[in-house]
Amino acid sequence: MTAHDYWLAMSRGAKIVELDRAESLRLLAAKKVGRLAFVHDGAPTVMPMNFTLAGDRIVFRTLAHGSGARAVDNPVAFEVDDIDDFLEAGWSVVVNGTAELLTEEELNQLREHAPEPWAEGPRTLFIAIPMDQVSGRQLVPR
Amino acid sequence: MTAHDYWLAMSRGAKIVELDRAESLRLLAAKKVGRLAFVHDGAPTVMPMNFTLAGDRIVFRTLAHGSGARAVDNPVAFEVDDIDDFLEAGWSVVVNGTAELLTEEELNQLREHAPEPWAEGPRTLFIAIPMDQVSGRQLVPR
């Protein structure tokens, strides 16, 4: 048995369970920070963002001239997870969609759902991601 | 003051501190799972992966016919973070590079650095990301 064969054989074998939409949204709603991914010059960019849920959309804020602003009108993925390094278990929910700028009217309707950025700086862009495409997976130890 | 002005004014004001390479690598090494992002059909895909560090590369394993295999020979971002929802603080380290398939020889040299996938399935692809481009940021509450 070569080292190759040996390592190929090794796996902790935790089960991957697909989560339905309701469960995925429930998990998503319990978190405050997700990771925004978008494409810039053909390469992926990932950055954590604190967010809120408003209606059927994820909402977050970013700097008008920061790199996060590049997500607007582009396809994005927003990933939220909870991983237990000790149990080697966890879940991950990903929302795929197109990031859109909130209109002034939508912004005024946010009220208690408006996100307050944790990070300093004039984060004047309010960006939303529709939760049409939501997928969730859970890793259940054997 | 409109609701718009009100929310624009609100921010928790935590300081963003750029981390140097040494500190970023130290934080990265303390974690077992990161989020792999790559581009497929022009849109970003994000998935958690447990990983190891081998030399100057991140190594993880995936299914030969799974979606993670699409990362090979493509630009990727690998994000690792630790967020404290209560303190509204945390850090994030991102490695940008091109994912490459390990050769049989490289694979045999991995030894104790070989990753063991937490998830079930024949994860026979060993994929590496060079840690040439590493950036890190920390969010320090005011």
PDB file of N, CA and C in Angstrom, chain A residues 28 33-40 43-49 51 58 60 68 70-81 92-100 127-135, chain B residues 35-48 77 79:
ATOM      1  N   LEU A  28     -29.922  30.546   8.837  1.00  0.00           N
ATOM      2  CA  LEU A  28     -29.430  31.835   8.332  1.00  0.00           C
ATOM      3  C   LEU A  28     -29.843  32.973   9.269  1.00  0.00           C
ATOM      4  N   VAL A  33     -23.308  37.384  10.854  1.00  0.00           N
ATOM      5  CA  VAL A  33     -22.265  37.647   9.869  1.00  0.00           C
ATOM      6  C   VAL A  33     -22.230  36.527   8.832  1.00  0.00           C
ATOM      7  N   GLY A  34     -22.111  36.916   7.570  1.00  0.00           N
ATOM      8  CA  GLY A  34     -21.932  35.944   6.499  1.00  0.00           C
ATOM      9  C   GLY A  34     -20.749  36.376   5.655  1.00  0.00           C
ATOM     10  N   ARG A  35     -20.421  35.556   4.661  1.00  0.00           N
ATOM     11  CA  ARG A  35     -19.302  35.885   3.785  1.00  0.00           C
ATOM     12  C   ARG A  35     -19.828  36.161   2.389  1.00  0.00           C
ATOM     13  N   LEU A  36     -19.585  37.388   1.947  1.00  0.00           N
ATOM     14  CA  LEU A  36     -20.009  37.808   0.617  1.00  0.00           C
ATOM     15  C   LEU A  36     -18.928  37.431  -0.382  1.00  0.00           C
ATOM     16  N   ALA A  37     -19.314  36.730  -1.441  1.00  0.00           N
ATOM     17  CA  ALA A  37     -18.367  36.391  -2.513  1.00  0.00           C
ATOM     18  C   ALA A  37     -18.872  36.970  -3.818  1.00  0.00           C
ATOM     19  N   PHE A  38     -17.974  37.595  -4.565  1.00  0.00           N
ATOM     20  CA  PHE A  38     -18.340  38.080  -5.893  1.00  0.00           C
ATOM     21  C   PHE A  38     -17.117  37.961  -6.790  1.00  0.00           C
ATOM     22  N   VAL A  39     -17.322  38.250  -8.063  1.00  0.00           N
ATOM     23  CA  VAL A  39     -16.253  38.046  -9.035  1.00  0.00           C
ATOM     24  C   VAL A  39     -15.703  39.402  -9.464  1.00  0.00           C
ATOM     25  N   HIS A  40     -14.382  39.528  -9.432  1.00  0.00           N
ATOM     26  CA  HIS A  40     -13.762  40.768  -9.903  1.00  0.00           C
ATOM     27  C   HIS A  40     -12.567  40.394 -10.776  1.00  0.00           C
ATOM     28  N   ALA A  43     -11.722  36.716 -10.978  1.00  0.00           N
ATOM     29  CA  ALA A  43     -11.319  35.983  -9.774  1.00  0.00           C
ATOM     30  C   ALA A  43     -12.307  36.250  -8.643  1.00  0.00           C
ATOM     31  N   PRO A  44     -12.473  35.271  -7.751  1.00  0.00           N
ATOM     32  CA  PRO A  44     -13.415  35.458  -6.646  1.00  0.00           C
ATOM     33  C   PRO A  44     -12.827  36.299  -5.517  1.00  0.00           C
ATOM     34  N   THR A  45     -13.669  37.099  -4.911  1.00  0.00           N
ATOM     35  CA  THR A  45     -13.323  37.891  -3.728  1.00  0.00           C
ATOM     36  C   THR A  45     -14.285  37.469  -2.614  1.00  0.00           C
ATOM     37  N   VAL A  46     -13.765  37.332  -1.400  1.00  0.00           N
ATOM     38  CA  VAL A  46     -14.621  36.944  -0.267  1.00  0.00           C
ATOM     39  C   VAL A  46     -14.379  37.907   0.885  1.00  0.00           C
ATOM     40  N   MET A  47     -15.445  38.384   1.489  1.00  0.00           N
ATOM     41  CA  MET A  47     -15.306  39.245   2.667  1.00  0.00           C
ATOM     42  C   MET A  47     -16.473  39.061   3.625  1.00  0.00           C
ATOM     43  N   PRO A  48     -16.186  39.021   4.923  1.00  0.00           N
ATOM     44  CA  PRO A  48     -17.272  38.900   5.903  1.00  0.00           C
ATOM     45  C   PRO A  48     -18.072  40.194   5.981  1.00  0.00           C
ATOM     46  N   MET A  49     -19.358  40.063   6.216  1.00  0.00           N
ATOM     47  CA  MET A  49     -20.271  41.206   6.304  1.00  0.00           C
ATOM     48  C   MET A  49     -21.299  40.906   7.377  1.00  0.00           C
ATOM     49  N   PHE A  51     -25.041  41.318   8.616  1.00  0.00           N
ATOM     50  CA  PHE A  51     -26.227  41.482   7.771  1.00  0.00           C
ATOM     51  C   PHE A  51     -27.504  41.394   8.604  1.00  0.00           C
ATOM     52  N   ILE A  58     -31.475  39.450   2.019  1.00  0.00           N
ATOM     53  CA  ILE A  58     -30.361  39.732   2.912  1.00  0.00           C
ATOM     54  C   ILE A  58     -29.963  41.177   2.648  1.00  0.00           C
ATOM     55  N   PHE A  60     -27.060  44.251   3.666  1.00  0.00           N
ATOM     56  CA  PHE A  60     -25.836  44.652   4.358  1.00  0.00           C
ATOM     57  C   PHE A  60     -25.414  46.009   3.819  1.00  0.00           C
ATOM     58  N   GLY A  68     -16.359  46.145  -1.699  1.00  0.00           N
ATOM     59  CA  GLY A  68     -17.671  45.510  -1.588  1.00  0.00           C
ATOM     60  C   GLY A  68     -18.701  46.105  -2.530  1.00  0.00           C
ATOM     61  N   ARG A  70     -18.378  46.667  -5.509  1.00  0.00           N
ATOM     62  CA  ARG A  70     -18.303  45.990  -6.816  1.00  0.00           C
ATOM     63  C   ARG A  70     -19.324  44.871  -6.955  1.00  0.00           C
ATOM     64  N   ALA A  71     -19.900  44.451  -5.840  1.00  0.00           N
ATOM     65  CA  ALA A  71     -20.887  43.368  -5.888  1.00  0.00           C
ATOM     66  C   ALA A  71     -22.185  43.810  -6.554  1.00  0.00           C
ATOM     67  N   VAL A  72     -22.468  45.125  -6.501  1.00  0.00           N
ATOM     68  CA  VAL A  72     -23.763  45.639  -6.981  1.00  0.00           C
ATOM     69  C   VAL A  72     -24.016  45.270  -8.451  1.00  0.00           C
ATOM     70  N   ASP A  73     -25.206  44.745  -8.700  1.00  0.00           N
ATOM     71  CA  ASP A  73     -25.649  44.326 -10.038  1.00  0.00           C
ATOM     72  C   ASP A  73     -24.855  43.144 -10.575  1.00  0.00           C
ATOM     73  N   ASN A  74     -24.127  42.486  -9.715  1.00  0.00           N
ATOM     74  CA  ASN A  74     -23.360  41.312 -10.138  1.00  0.00           C
ATOM     75  C   ASN A  74     -23.810  40.068  -9.374  1.00  0.00           C
ATOM     76  N   PRO A  75     -23.543  38.894  -9.973  1.00  0.00           N
ATOM     77  CA  PRO A  75     -23.891  37.650  -9.269  1.00  0.00           C
ATOM     78  C   PRO A  75     -23.014  37.496  -8.033  1.00  0.00           C
ATOM     79  N   VAL A  76     -23.639  37.155  -6.922  1.00  0.00           N
ATOM     80  CA  VAL A  76     -22.917  36.982  -5.666  1.00  0.00           C
ATOM     81  C   VAL A  76     -23.339  35.673  -4.999  1.00  0.00           C
ATOM     82  N   ALA A  77     -22.516  35.239  -4.061  1.00  0.00           N
ATOM     83  CA  ALA A  77     -22.902  34.158  -3.154  1.00  0.00           C
ATOM     84  C   ALA A  77     -22.730  34.719  -1.754  1.00  0.00           C
ATOM     85  N   PHE A  78     -23.650  34.392  -0.866  1.00  0.00           N
ATOM     86  CA  PHE A  78     -23.547  34.837   0.525  1.00  0.00           C
ATOM     87  C   PHE A  78     -23.618  33.584   1.382  1.00  0.00           C
ATOM     88  N   GLU A  79     -22.505  33.322   2.073  1.00  0.00           N
ATOM     89  CA  GLU A  79     -22.399  32.064   2.812  1.00  0.00           C
ATOM     90  C   GLU A  79     -22.421  32.305   4.310  1.00  0.00           C
ATOM     91  N   VAL A  80     -23.236  31.523   5.012  1.00  0.00           N
ATOM     92  CA  VAL A  80     -23.301  31.584   6.466  1.00  0.00           C
ATOM     93  C   VAL A  80     -23.077  30.164   6.966  1.00  0.00           C
ATOM     94  N   ASP A  81     -22.283  30.008   8.013  1.00  0.00           N
ATOM     95  CA  ASP A  81     -22.073  28.655   8.511  1.00  0.00           C
ATOM     96  C   ASP A  81     -21.810  28.640   9.997  1.00  0.00           C
ATOM     97  N   SER A  92     -23.734  24.751   6.627  1.00  0.00           N
ATOM     98  CA  SER A  92     -23.426  25.878   5.760  1.00  0.00           C
ATOM     99  C   SER A  92     -24.646  26.176   4.894  1.00  0.00           C
ATOM    100  N   VAL A  93     -25.019  27.433   4.847  1.00  0.00           N
ATOM    101  CA  VAL A  93     -26.134  27.846   3.993  1.00  0.00           C
ATOM    102  C   VAL A  93     -25.601  28.887   3.009  1.00  0.00           C
ATOM    103  N   VAL A  94     -25.919  28.728   1.737  1.00  0.00           N
ATOM    104  CA  VAL A  94     -25.447  29.655   0.714  1.00  0.00           C
ATOM    105  C   VAL A  94     -26.637  30.234  -0.047  1.00  0.00           C
ATOM    106  N   VAL A  95     -26.652  31.545  -0.158  1.00  0.00           N
ATOM    107  CA  VAL A  95     -27.664  32.232  -0.961  1.00  0.00           C
ATOM    108  C   VAL A  95     -26.978  32.719  -2.233  1.00  0.00           C
ATOM    109  N   ASN A  96     -27.509  32.356  -3.382  1.00  0.00           N
ATOM    110  CA  ASN A  96     -26.971  32.823  -4.666  1.00  0.00           C
ATOM    111  C   ASN A  96     -27.962  33.784  -5.292  1.00  0.00           C
ATOM    112  N   GLY A  97     -27.454  34.853  -5.855  1.00  0.00           N
ATOM    113  CA  GLY A  97     -28.355  35.808  -6.486  1.00  0.00           C
ATOM    114  C   GLY A  97     -27.582  36.991  -7.019  1.00  0.00           C
ATOM    115  N   THR A  98     -28.310  38.015  -7.409  1.00  0.00           N
ATOM    116  CA  THR A  98     -27.685  39.235  -7.897  1.00  0.00           C
ATOM    117  C   THR A  98     -27.843  40.322  -6.841  1.00  0.00           C
ATOM    118  N   ALA A  99     -26.716  40.934  -6.467  1.00  0.00           N
ATOM    119  CA  ALA A  99     -26.767  41.991  -5.454  1.00  0.00           C
ATOM    120  C   ALA A  99     -27.398  43.235  -6.050  1.00  0.00           C
ATOM    121  N   GLU A 100     -28.314  43.846  -5.317  1.00  0.00           N
ATOM    122  CA  GLU A 100     -28.978  45.043  -5.829  1.00  0.00           C
ATOM    123  C   GLU A 100     -28.936  46.167  -4.798  1.00  0.00           C
ATOM    124  N   ILE A 127     -27.072  47.255   0.360  1.00  0.00           N
ATOM    125  CA  ILE A 127     -27.117  46.252  -0.705  1.00  0.00           C
ATOM    126  C   ILE A 127     -27.980  45.079  -0.260  1.00  0.00           C
ATOM    127  N   ALA A 128     -28.800  44.593  -1.180  1.00  0.00           N
ATOM    128  CA  ALA A 128     -29.692  43.470  -0.861  1.00  0.00           C
ATOM    129  C   ALA A 128     -29.413  42.289  -1.786  1.00  0.00           C
ATOM    130  N   ILE A 129     -29.605  41.106  -1.250  1.00  0.00           N
ATOM    131  CA  ILE A 129     -29.524  39.879  -2.066  1.00  0.00           C
ATOM    132  C   ILE A 129     -30.838  39.122  -1.870  1.00  0.00           C
ATOM    133  N   PRO A 130     -31.588  38.914  -2.964  1.00  0.00           N
ATOM    134  CA  PRO A 130     -32.856  38.178  -2.844  1.00  0.00           C
ATOM    135  C   PRO A 130     -32.576  36.725  -2.443  1.00  0.00           C
ATOM    136  N   MET A 131     -33.422  36.200  -1.562  1.00  0.00           N
ATOM    137  CA  MET A 131     -33.215  34.820  -1.118  1.00  0.00           C
ATOM    138  C   MET A 131     -34.031  33.830  -1.948  1.00  0.00           C
ATOM    139  N   ASP A 132     -33.916  33.940  -3.265  1.00  0.00           N
ATOM    140  CA  ASP A 132     -34.636  33.019  -4.136  1.00  0.00           C
ATOM    141  C   ASP A 132     -33.936  31.667  -4.187  1.00  0.00           C
ATOM    142  N   GLN A 133     -32.623  31.740  -4.302  1.00  0.00           N
ATOM    143  CA  GLN A 133     -31.827  30.508  -4.426  1.00  0.00           C
ATOM    144  C   GLN A 133     -31.081  30.277  -3.125  1.00  0.00           C
ATOM    145  N   VAL A 134     -31.590  29.375  -2.319  1.00  0.00           N
ATOM    146  CA  VAL A 134     -30.975  29.089  -1.030  1.00  0.00           C
ATOM    147  C   VAL A 134     -30.661  27.600  -0.963  1.00  0.00           C
ATOM    148  N   SER A 135     -29.427  27.268  -0.609  1.00  0.00           N
ATOM    149  CA  SER A 135     -29.107  25.857  -0.419  1.00  0.00           C
ATOM    150  C   SER A 135     -28.403  25.680   0.912  1.00  0.00           C
TER     151      SER A 135
ATOM    152  N   ARG B  35     -13.319  28.585   3.759  1.00  0.00           N
ATOM    153  CA  ARG B  35     -14.342  28.611   2.716  1.00  0.00           C
ATOM    154  C   ARG B  35     -13.678  28.830   1.378  1.00  0.00           C
ATOM    155  N   LEU B  36     -13.848  27.842   0.511  1.00  0.00           N
ATOM    156  CA  LEU B  36     -13.304  27.903  -0.841  1.00  0.00           C
ATOM    157  C   LEU B  36     -14.289  28.633  -1.740  1.00  0.00           C
ATOM    158  N   ALA B  37     -13.809  29.650  -2.445  1.00  0.00           N
ATOM    159  CA  ALA B  37     -14.662  30.356  -3.410  1.00  0.00           C
ATOM    160  C   ALA B  37     -14.016  30.266  -4.783  1.00  0.00           C
ATOM    161  N   PHE B  38     -14.822  29.959  -5.781  1.00  0.00           N
ATOM    162  CA  PHE B  38     -14.328  29.964  -7.160  1.00  0.00           C
ATOM    163  C   PHE B  38     -15.460  30.416  -8.065  1.00  0.00           C
ATOM    164  N   VAL B  39     -15.118  30.574  -9.333  1.00  0.00           N
ATOM    165  CA  VAL B  39     -16.090  31.128 -10.276  1.00  0.00           C
ATOM    166  C   VAL B  39     -16.572  30.025 -11.206  1.00  0.00           C
ATOM    167  N   HIS B  40     -17.878  29.907 -11.358  1.00  0.00           N
ATOM    168  CA  HIS B  40     -18.435  28.932 -12.290  1.00  0.00           C
ATOM    169  C   HIS B  40     -19.539  29.619 -13.086  1.00  0.00           C
ATOM    170  N   ASP B  41     -19.422  29.571 -14.405  1.00  0.00           N
ATOM    171  CA  ASP B  41     -20.394  30.259 -15.272  1.00  0.00           C
ATOM    172  C   ASP B  41     -20.551  31.737 -14.889  1.00  0.00           C
ATOM    173  N   GLY B  42     -19.435  32.347 -14.507  1.00  0.00           N
ATOM    174  CA  GLY B  42     -19.451  33.776 -14.203  1.00  0.00           C
ATOM    175  C   GLY B  42     -19.961  34.138 -12.828  1.00  0.00           C
ATOM    176  N   ALA B  43     -20.418  33.130 -12.069  1.00  0.00           N
ATOM    177  CA  ALA B  43     -20.958  33.405 -10.732  1.00  0.00           C
ATOM    178  C   ALA B  43     -20.087  32.743  -9.663  1.00  0.00           C
ATOM    179  N   PRO B  44     -20.026  33.345  -8.473  1.00  0.00           N
ATOM    180  CA  PRO B  44     -19.199  32.768  -7.414  1.00  0.00           C
ATOM    181  C   PRO B  44     -19.884  31.587  -6.717  1.00  0.00           C
ATOM    182  N   THR B  45     -19.078  30.618  -6.346  1.00  0.00           N
ATOM    183  CA  THR B  45     -19.532  29.470  -5.562  1.00  0.00           C
ATOM    184  C   THR B  45     -18.700  29.456  -4.280  1.00  0.00           C
ATOM    185  N   VAL B  46     -19.318  29.179  -3.162  1.00  0.00           N
ATOM    186  CA  VAL B  46     -18.591  29.124  -1.881  1.00  0.00           C
ATOM    187  C   VAL B  46     -18.929  27.820  -1.173  1.00  0.00           C
ATOM    188  N   MET B  47     -17.922  27.139  -0.664  1.00  0.00           N
ATOM    189  CA  MET B  47     -18.160  25.919   0.117  1.00  0.00           C
ATOM    190  C   MET B  47     -17.090  25.739   1.195  1.00  0.00           C
ATOM    191  N   PRO B  48     -17.510  25.337   2.384  1.00  0.00           N
ATOM    192  CA  PRO B  48     -16.527  25.091   3.449  1.00  0.00           C
ATOM    193  C   PRO B  48     -15.714  23.829   3.136  1.00  0.00           C
ATOM    194  N   ALA B  77     -10.391  31.901  -4.044  1.00  0.00           N
ATOM    195  CA  ALA B  77     -10.119  32.588  -2.784  1.00  0.00           C
ATOM    196  C   ALA B  77     -10.428  31.574  -1.701  1.00  0.00           C
ATOM    197  N   GLU B  79     -11.031  31.571   2.334  1.00  0.00           N
ATOM    198  CA  GLU B  79     -11.236  32.484   3.466  1.00  0.00           C
ATOM    199  C   GLU B  79     -11.356  31.731   4.772  1.00  0.00           C
TER     200      GLU B  79
END
